[in-house]
XYZ file of C-alpha atoms in Angstrom:
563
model
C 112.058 76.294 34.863
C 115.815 77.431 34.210
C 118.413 75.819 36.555
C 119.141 79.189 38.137
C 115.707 79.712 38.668
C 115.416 76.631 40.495
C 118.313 77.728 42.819
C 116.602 81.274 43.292
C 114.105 78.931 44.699
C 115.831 76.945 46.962
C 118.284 79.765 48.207
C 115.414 82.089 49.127
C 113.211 79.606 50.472
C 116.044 78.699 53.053
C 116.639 82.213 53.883
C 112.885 83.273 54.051
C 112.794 79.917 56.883
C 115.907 81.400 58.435
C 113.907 84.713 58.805
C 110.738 83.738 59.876
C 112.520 81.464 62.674
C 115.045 84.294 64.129
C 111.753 86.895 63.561
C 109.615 84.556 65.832
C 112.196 83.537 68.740
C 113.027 86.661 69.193
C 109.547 88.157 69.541
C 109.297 85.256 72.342
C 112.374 85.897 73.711
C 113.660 89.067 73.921
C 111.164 91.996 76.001
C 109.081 94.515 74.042
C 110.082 97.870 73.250
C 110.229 100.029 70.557
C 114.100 98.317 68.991
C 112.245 95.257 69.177
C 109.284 96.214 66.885
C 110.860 98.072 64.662
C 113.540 95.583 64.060
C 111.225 92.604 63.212
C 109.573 95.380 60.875
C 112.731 95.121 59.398
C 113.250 91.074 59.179
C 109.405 91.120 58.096
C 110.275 93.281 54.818
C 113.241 91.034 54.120
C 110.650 88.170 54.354
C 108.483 89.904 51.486
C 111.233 90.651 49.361
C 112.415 86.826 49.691
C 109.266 86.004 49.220
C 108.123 88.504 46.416
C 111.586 88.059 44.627
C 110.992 84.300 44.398
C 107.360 85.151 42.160
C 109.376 87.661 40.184
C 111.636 85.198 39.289
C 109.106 82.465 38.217
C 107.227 85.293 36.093
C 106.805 83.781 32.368
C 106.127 86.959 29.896
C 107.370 90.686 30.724
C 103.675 92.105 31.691
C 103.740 89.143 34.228
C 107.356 90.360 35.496
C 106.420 93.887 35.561
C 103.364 92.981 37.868
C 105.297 91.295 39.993
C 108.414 93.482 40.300
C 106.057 96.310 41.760
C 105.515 93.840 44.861
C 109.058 93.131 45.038
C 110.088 97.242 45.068
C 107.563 97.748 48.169
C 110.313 96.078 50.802
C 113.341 97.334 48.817
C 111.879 100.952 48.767
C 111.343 100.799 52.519
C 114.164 98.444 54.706
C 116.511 101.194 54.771
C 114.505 103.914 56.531
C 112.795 101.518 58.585
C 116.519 99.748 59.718
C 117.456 103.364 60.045
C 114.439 103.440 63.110
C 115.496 100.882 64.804
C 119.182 102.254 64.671
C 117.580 105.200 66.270
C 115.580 103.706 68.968
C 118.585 100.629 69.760
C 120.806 103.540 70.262
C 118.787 105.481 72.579
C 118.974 108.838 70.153
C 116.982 111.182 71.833
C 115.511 112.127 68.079
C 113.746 108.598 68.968
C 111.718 109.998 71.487
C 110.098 112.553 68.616
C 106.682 111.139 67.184
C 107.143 113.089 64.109
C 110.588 111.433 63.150
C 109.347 107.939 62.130
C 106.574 109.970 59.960
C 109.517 112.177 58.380
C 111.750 109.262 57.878
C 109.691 107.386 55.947
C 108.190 110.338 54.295
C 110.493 109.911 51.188
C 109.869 106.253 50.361
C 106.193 106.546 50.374
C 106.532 109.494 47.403
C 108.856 107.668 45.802
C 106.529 104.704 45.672
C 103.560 106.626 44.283
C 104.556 106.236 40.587
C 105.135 102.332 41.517
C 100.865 101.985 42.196
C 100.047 104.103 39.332
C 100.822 102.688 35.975
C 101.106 105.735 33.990
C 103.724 107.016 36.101
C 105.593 103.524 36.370
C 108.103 104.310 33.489
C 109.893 106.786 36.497
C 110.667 103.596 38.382
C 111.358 101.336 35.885
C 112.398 101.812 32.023
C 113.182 98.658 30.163
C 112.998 95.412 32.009
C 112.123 92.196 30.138
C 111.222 88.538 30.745
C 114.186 87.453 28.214
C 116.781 89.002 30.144
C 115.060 89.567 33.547
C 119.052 90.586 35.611
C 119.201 93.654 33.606
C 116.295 96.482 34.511
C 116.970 99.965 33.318
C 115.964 102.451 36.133
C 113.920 105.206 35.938
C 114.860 108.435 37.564
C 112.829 108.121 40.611
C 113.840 104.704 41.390
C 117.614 105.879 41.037
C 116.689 108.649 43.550
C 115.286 106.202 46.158
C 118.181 103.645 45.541
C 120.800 106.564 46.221
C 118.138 107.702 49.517
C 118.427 104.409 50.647
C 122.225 104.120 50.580
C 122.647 107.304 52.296
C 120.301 106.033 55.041
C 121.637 103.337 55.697
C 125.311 105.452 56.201
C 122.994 107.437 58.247
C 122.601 104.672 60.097
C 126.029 103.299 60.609
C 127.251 106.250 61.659
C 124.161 106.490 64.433
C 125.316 102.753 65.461
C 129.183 103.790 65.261
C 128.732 107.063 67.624
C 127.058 104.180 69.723
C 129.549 102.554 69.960
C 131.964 104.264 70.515
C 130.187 106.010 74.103
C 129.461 102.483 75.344
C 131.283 100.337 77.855
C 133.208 97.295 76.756
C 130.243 95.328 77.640
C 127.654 96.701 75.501
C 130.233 97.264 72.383
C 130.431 93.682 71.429
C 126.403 93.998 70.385
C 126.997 97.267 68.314
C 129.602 95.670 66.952
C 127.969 92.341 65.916
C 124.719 94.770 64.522
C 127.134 96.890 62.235
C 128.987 93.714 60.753
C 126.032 91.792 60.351
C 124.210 94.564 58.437
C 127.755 95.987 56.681
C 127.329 92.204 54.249
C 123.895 92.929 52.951
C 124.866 96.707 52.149
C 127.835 95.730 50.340
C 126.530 93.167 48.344
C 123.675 95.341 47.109
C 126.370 98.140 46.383
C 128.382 95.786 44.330
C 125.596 94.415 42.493
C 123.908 97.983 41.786
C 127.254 98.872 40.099
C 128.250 95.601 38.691
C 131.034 94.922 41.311
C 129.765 91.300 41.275
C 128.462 89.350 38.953
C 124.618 88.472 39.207
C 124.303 84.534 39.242
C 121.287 85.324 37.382
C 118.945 86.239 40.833
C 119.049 89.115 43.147
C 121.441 88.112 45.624
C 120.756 90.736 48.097
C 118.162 89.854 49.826
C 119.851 85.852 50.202
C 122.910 87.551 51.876
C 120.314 88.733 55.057
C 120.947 85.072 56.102
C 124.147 86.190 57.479
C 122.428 89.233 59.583
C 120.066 86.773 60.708
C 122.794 84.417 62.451
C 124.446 87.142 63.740
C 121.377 88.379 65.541
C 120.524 85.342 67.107
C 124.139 85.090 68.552
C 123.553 88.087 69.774
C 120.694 86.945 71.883
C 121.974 84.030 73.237
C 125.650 85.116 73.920
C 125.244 89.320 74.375
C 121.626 89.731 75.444
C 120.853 92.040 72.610
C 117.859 93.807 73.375
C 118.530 94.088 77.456
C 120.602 93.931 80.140
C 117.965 92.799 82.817
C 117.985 89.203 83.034
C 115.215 87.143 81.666
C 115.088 84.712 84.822
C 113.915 88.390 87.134
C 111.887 90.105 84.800
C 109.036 89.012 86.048
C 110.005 90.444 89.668
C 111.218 93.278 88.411
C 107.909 94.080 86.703
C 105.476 92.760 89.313
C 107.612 94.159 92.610
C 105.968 97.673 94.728
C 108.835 99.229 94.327
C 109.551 101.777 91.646
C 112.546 100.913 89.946
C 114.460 102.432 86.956
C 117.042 100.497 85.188
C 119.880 103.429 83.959
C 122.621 101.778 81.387
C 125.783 102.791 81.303
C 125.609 105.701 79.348
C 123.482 107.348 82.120
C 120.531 106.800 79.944
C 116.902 105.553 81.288
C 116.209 101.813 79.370
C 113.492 100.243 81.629
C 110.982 101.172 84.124
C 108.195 99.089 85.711
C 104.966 99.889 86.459
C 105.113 101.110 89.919
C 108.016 103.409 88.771
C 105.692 104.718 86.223
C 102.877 105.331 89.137
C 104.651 106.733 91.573
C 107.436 109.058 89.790
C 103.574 110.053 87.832
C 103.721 112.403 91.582
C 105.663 114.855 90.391
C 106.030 114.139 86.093
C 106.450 111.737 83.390
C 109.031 109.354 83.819
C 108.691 108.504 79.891
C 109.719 112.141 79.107
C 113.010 111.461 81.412
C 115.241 110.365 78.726
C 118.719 110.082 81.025
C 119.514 109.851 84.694
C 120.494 113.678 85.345
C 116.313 114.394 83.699
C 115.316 112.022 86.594
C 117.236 113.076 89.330
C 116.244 117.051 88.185
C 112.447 116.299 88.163
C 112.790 114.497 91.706
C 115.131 117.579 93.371
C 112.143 120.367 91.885
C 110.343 118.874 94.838
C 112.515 118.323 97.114
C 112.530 119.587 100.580
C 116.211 119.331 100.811
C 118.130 119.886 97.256
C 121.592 119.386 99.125
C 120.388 115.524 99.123
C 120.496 115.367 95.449
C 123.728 117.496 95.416
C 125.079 114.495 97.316
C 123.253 111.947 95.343
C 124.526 113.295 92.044
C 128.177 112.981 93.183
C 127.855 109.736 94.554
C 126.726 108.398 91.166
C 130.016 109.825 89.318
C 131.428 106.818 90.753
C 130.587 104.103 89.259
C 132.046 101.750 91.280
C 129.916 102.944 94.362
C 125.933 102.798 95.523
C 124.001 105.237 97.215
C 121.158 104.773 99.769
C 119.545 107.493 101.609
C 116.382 106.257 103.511
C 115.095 109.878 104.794
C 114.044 111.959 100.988
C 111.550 114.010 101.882
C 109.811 115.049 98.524
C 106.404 116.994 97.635
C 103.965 116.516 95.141
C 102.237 118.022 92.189
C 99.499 119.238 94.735
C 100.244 121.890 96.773
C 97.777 120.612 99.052
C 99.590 117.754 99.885
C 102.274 116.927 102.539
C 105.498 116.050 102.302
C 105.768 112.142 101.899
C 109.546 110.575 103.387
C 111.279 108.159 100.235
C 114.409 105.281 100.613
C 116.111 105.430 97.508
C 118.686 102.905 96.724
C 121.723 103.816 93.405
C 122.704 100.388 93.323
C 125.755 100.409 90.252
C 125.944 96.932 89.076
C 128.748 94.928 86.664
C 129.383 91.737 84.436
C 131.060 89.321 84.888
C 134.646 90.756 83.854
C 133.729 93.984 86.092
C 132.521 96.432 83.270
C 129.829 98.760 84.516
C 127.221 98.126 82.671
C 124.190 100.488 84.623
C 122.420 101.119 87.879
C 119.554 100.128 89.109
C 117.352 103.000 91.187
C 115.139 101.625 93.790
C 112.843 104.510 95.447
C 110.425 103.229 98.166
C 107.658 105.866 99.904
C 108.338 104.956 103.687
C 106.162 107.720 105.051
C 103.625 104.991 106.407
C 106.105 102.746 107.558
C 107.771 105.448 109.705
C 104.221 106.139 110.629
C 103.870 102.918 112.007
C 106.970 102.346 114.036
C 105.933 105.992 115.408
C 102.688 104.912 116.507
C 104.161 101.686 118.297
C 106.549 103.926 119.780
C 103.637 106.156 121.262
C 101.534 103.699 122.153
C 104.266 102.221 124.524
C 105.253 105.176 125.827
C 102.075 106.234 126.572
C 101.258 102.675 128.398
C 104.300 103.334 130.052
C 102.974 107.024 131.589
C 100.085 105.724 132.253
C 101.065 102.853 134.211
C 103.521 104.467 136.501
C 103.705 108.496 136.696
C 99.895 108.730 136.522
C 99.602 106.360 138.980
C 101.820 108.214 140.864
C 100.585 111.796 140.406
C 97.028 110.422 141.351
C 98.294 108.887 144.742
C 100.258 112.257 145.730
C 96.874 114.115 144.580
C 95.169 112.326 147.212
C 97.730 112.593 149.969
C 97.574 115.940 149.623
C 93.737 116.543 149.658
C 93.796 114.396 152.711
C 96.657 116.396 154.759
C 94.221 119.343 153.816
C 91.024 118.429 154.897
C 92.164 116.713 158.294
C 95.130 117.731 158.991
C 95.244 121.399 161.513
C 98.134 123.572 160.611
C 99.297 127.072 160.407
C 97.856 129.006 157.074
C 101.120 129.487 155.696
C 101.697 125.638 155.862
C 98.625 125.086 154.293
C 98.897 127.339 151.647
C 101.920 125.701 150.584
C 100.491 122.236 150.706
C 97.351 124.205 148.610
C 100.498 125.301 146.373
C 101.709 121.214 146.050
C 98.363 120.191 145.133
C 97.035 122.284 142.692
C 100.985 122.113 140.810
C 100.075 118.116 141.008
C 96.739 118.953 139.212
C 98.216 120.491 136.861
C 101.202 117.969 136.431
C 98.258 115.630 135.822
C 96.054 118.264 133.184
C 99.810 118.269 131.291
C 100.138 114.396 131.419
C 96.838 113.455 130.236
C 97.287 115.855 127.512
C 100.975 114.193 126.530
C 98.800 110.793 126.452
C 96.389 111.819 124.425
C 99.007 113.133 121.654
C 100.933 109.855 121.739
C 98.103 107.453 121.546
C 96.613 107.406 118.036
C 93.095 107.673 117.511
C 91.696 106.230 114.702
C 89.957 109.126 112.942
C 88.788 107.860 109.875
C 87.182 104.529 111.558
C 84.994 106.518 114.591
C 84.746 109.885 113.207
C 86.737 113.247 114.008
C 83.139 114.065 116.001
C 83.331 110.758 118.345
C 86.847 111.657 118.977
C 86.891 114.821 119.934
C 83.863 113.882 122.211
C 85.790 111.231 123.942
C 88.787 113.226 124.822
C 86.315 116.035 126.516
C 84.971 113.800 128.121
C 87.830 113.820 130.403
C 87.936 117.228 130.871
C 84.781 117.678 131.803
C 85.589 115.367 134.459
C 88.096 118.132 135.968
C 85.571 120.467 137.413
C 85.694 122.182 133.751
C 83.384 121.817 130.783
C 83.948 121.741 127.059
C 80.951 121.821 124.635
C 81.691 120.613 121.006
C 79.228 122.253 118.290
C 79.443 120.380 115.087
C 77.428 122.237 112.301
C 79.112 119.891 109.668
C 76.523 117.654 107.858
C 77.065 113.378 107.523
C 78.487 113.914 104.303
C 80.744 116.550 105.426
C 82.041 115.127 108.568
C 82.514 111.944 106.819
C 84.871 113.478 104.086
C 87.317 115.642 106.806
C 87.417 112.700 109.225
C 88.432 110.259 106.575
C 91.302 113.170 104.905
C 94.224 114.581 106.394
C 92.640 117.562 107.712
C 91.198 115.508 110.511
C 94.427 114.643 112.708
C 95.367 118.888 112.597
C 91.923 119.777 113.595
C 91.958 116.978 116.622
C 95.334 118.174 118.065
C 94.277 121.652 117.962
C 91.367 121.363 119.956
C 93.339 119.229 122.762
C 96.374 121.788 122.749
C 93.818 124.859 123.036
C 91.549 123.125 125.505
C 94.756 121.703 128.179
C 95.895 125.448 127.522
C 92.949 126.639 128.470
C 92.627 124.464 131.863
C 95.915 124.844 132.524
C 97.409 128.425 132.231
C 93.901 130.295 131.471
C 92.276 128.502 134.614
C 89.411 128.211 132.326
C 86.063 126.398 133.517
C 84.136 126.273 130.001
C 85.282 125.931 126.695
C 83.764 126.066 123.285
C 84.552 124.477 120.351
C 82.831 125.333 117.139
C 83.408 123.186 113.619
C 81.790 124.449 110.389
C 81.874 124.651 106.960
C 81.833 128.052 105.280
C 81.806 127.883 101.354
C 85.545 126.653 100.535
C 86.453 126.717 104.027
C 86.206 125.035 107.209
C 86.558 127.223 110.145
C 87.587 126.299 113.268
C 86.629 128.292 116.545
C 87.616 127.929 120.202
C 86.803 129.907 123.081
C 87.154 129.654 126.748
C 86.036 131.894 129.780
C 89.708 131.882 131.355
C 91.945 134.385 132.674
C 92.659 135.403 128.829
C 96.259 137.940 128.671
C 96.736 141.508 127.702
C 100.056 140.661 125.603
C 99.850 137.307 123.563
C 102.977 135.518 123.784
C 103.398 132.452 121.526
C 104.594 129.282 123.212
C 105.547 126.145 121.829
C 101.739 125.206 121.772
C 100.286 128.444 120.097
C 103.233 127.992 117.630
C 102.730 124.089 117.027
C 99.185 125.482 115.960
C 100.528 127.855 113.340
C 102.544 125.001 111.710
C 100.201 122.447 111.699
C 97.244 125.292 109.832
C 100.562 126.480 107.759
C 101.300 122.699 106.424
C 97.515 122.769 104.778
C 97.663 126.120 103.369
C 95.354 127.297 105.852
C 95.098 130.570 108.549
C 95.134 130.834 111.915
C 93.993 133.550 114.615
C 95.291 134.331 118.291
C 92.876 137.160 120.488
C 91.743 137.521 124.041
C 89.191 140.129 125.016
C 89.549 142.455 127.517
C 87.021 141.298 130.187
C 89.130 137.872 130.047
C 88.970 134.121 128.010
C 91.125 133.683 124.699
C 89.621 132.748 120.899
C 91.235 130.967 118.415
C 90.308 130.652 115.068
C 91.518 128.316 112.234
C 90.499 128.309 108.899
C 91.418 125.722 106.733
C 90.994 125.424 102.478
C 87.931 122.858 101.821
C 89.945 121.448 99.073
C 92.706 119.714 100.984
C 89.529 117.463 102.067
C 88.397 116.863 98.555
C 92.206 115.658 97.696
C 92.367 113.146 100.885
């Protein structure tokens, strides 16, 4: 073995260590994504030309050589397109987000390598190459082609890292800048060699000069944070928190998203097809129920020196069955240490249950509250009244008045019951919409009136609307048309009718009351209306003309099927 043999050896077994090492800590380190994998592609062909150039150089005859030098061309024919990737995806270039570009990128390199496997063809990659004199190789055409490919790739390349560059903040230049240096060696060294610049020390020096790429990268980890700019100690939160949060850089692009982001932004799109912040804030105002919100939101985030919180979003979803659901979202903008923006982090949080809750405490005290002290109240003035009736002897006009007191009391007390009843919740889903409806008659029918519930739903059927959102609609309903019914209709029976009809459940209520010639619709008949309109349903007003009033409510059988 020749002394520069022996050095091929030694130099390319330290830089093959030197890659292996930086390939492995930062797979470890650094988080996965698409720069990341195509990058230690990258460092993994520089490992098998190291390693393939060292057997090339140990070859004894010229058949042996020949072999070899086909496994040595596989690396070389390829590191430029694939560095040329992972320019591509480091950069965020939306051509990254293509799955036909890393097909048509490579493309090239796998014709070109086509004569390489198939020895008849091999003289188009290489001419005259010889154990004696194994520095000098005579190309063949092809070969010079792929060579003069690769070159222009990698200025391809540059230039993709360069335009980089140049858009990013002060913060995120010094890593483009330490990726285009440490890459810029390699290049130049394989120009100079390719055209006899430098002398060959009787070895391919190329692939040795990597080592300097490979220091560079691994300052780059430690000092710059390379591959991200979330810190490593809260990655873990940031992955495993409820809330959906998307990490924007600072060239309003979208870098990171966790897994709740991905589920609940999944409501109205795909947040992987939302390649900058103005795609994400567009999907999210398409279903918004105020766009002027997003008007604001958008020129709030043109200062980058200033968050944005807004805890009252209401947004719809992809089903148009579906209500409205109420969203906190949080811009926070967020520096480095010398007070570079460097990106935003976006923080949306569906509060719709939690203002459910606080709403429910809220009507549950109120409703204690009523009940406690005005019903109390009504009921003792109800009784006063009944008493100065029956025993006390006055004129008729006196007494009609006192008649006139009481039965404006009863009805004060009809009205209050039916306030209680909308602010305490009842639990639908957990006793059934049938148990509750049955519960709250029950009262009624204790105020010399009577209100018959016929249920033709079956188990399953009854199961599946008390348990969606259909159920709290139909329950208020029935208690708005049945107080309306007591109290301005002067109705004594009332019938309430539930069914299923093919892709519709109908709702029907009827009373024996006073019924109207005109209908005029109060804030009850028109509290009806919206609550039908909010599931895509239908609702009918009618009173006949020998007296009572129907309604009619017809809702779409899907909106159960949905939840």
């Amino acid at each position: 073995m020749t002394l520069q043999q022996k050095i091929c050896i030694v130099v390319y077994t330290i830089v093959l260590v030197q890659c292996l090492t930086t390939t492995i800590f930062i797979y470890i380190k650094v988080q996965k994504n698409s720069a990341l994998y195509s990058l230690i592609v990258c460092q993994i062909l520089v490992g098998l030309w190291l390693f393939f150039g060292m057997i090339e150089n140990m070859s004894i005859n010229t058949p042996e050589l020949l072999l070899n030098i086909r496994f040595t061309l596989f690396p070389v024919f390829f590191i430029c397109n694939c560095w040329l990737i992972f320019t591509l995806h480091y950069s965020e270039c939306r051509l990254a987000r293509y799955k036909w570009i890393m097909p048509l990128i490579l493309l090239p390199s796998v014709l070109a390598f086509i004569p390489v496997v198939v020895p008849s063809w091999f003289h188009f990659i290489v001419i005259e190459k010889t154990a004696d004199n194994p520095i000098v190789t005579k190309w063949g055409i092809v070969a010079l082609i792929n060579f003069y490919m690769s070159y222009a790739l990698y200025a391809l390349s540059t230039l993709v890292i360069i335009v980089s560059y140049i858009k990013r903040g002060k913060s995120d230049r010094a890593r483009f800048l330490i990726i285009i240096i440490g890459i810029f060696i390699p290049a130049f060294i394989a120009l100079s060699t390719f055209f006899g610049w430098i002398k060959s020390p009787g070895f391919d020096i190329t692939p040795a000069s990597f080592s300097f790429f490979f220091l560079l990268v691994s300052v780059a980890l430690n000092k710059y944070k390379l591959f991200d700019i979330i810190p490593l100690a809260t990655y873990d939160v940031f992955r495993n928190t409820e809330e959906a949060i998307v990490i924007i850089n600072s060239n309003n692009r979208v870098v990171k998203f966790n897994e709740a982001a991905a589920e609940q932004y999944s409501v109205w799109g795909n947040l992987k097809a939302c390649g900058t912040l103005e795609e994400l804030i567009g999907m999210m105002r398409s279903y918004a129920a105020d766009p002027l919100q997003f008007e604001q939101l958008e020129a709030a985030l043109q200062d980058h020196t200033r968050s944005y919180r807004d805890s009252n979003i209401k947004l719809r979803s992809l089903s148009a069955n579906a209500p409205s659901r109420v969203y906190s979202l949080y811009a926070n903008a967020f520096s480095d240490s010398a007070a570079h923006f460097i990106g935003r982090l976006i923080s949306l949080r569906d509060v719709t249950n939690d203002r459910q809750n606080v709403a429910e405490y809220e009507r549950n005290r109120l409703a204690r509250e009523i009940h406690d002290s005005l019903s109390n109240r009504l009921t003792v003035a109800a009784m006063n009244l009944e008493y100065v009736l029956l025993a006390a002897k006055l004129e008729d006009n006196i007494l009609d008045s006192i008649q006139t007191s009481l039965n404006s009391v009863r009805c004060g007390f009809i009205d209050l019951r039916r306030i209680i009843n909308e602010l305490t919740p009842v639990d639908l889903e957990k006793n059934g919409l049938q148990a509750a409806l049955s519960g709250a008659f029950a009262k009624f029918n204790s105020q010399n009136a009577s209100v018959d519930l016929v249920n033709l739903l079956n188990d399953d059927e009854e199961i599946r609307i008390s348990q969606s959102q259909l159920a709290h609609p139909i329950y208020t309903i029935c208690l708005e048309a049945a107080n309306n019914a007591l109290l301005h209709g002067k109705a004594k029976h009332i019938t309430v009718s539930l069914r299923r009809s093919g892709e519709e459940v109908q709702l029907f209520i009827a009373d024996d009351g006073m019924g109207c010639k005109k209908i005029i619709k109060n804030k009850g008949l028109t509290g009806m209306e919206q609550r039908v309109a909010e599931f895509h349903g239908a609702i009918e007003f009618g009173s006949p003309d020998d007296g009572g009033f129907i309604i009619k409510a017809t809702f779409p059988y899907r909106v159960v099927m949905t939840g």
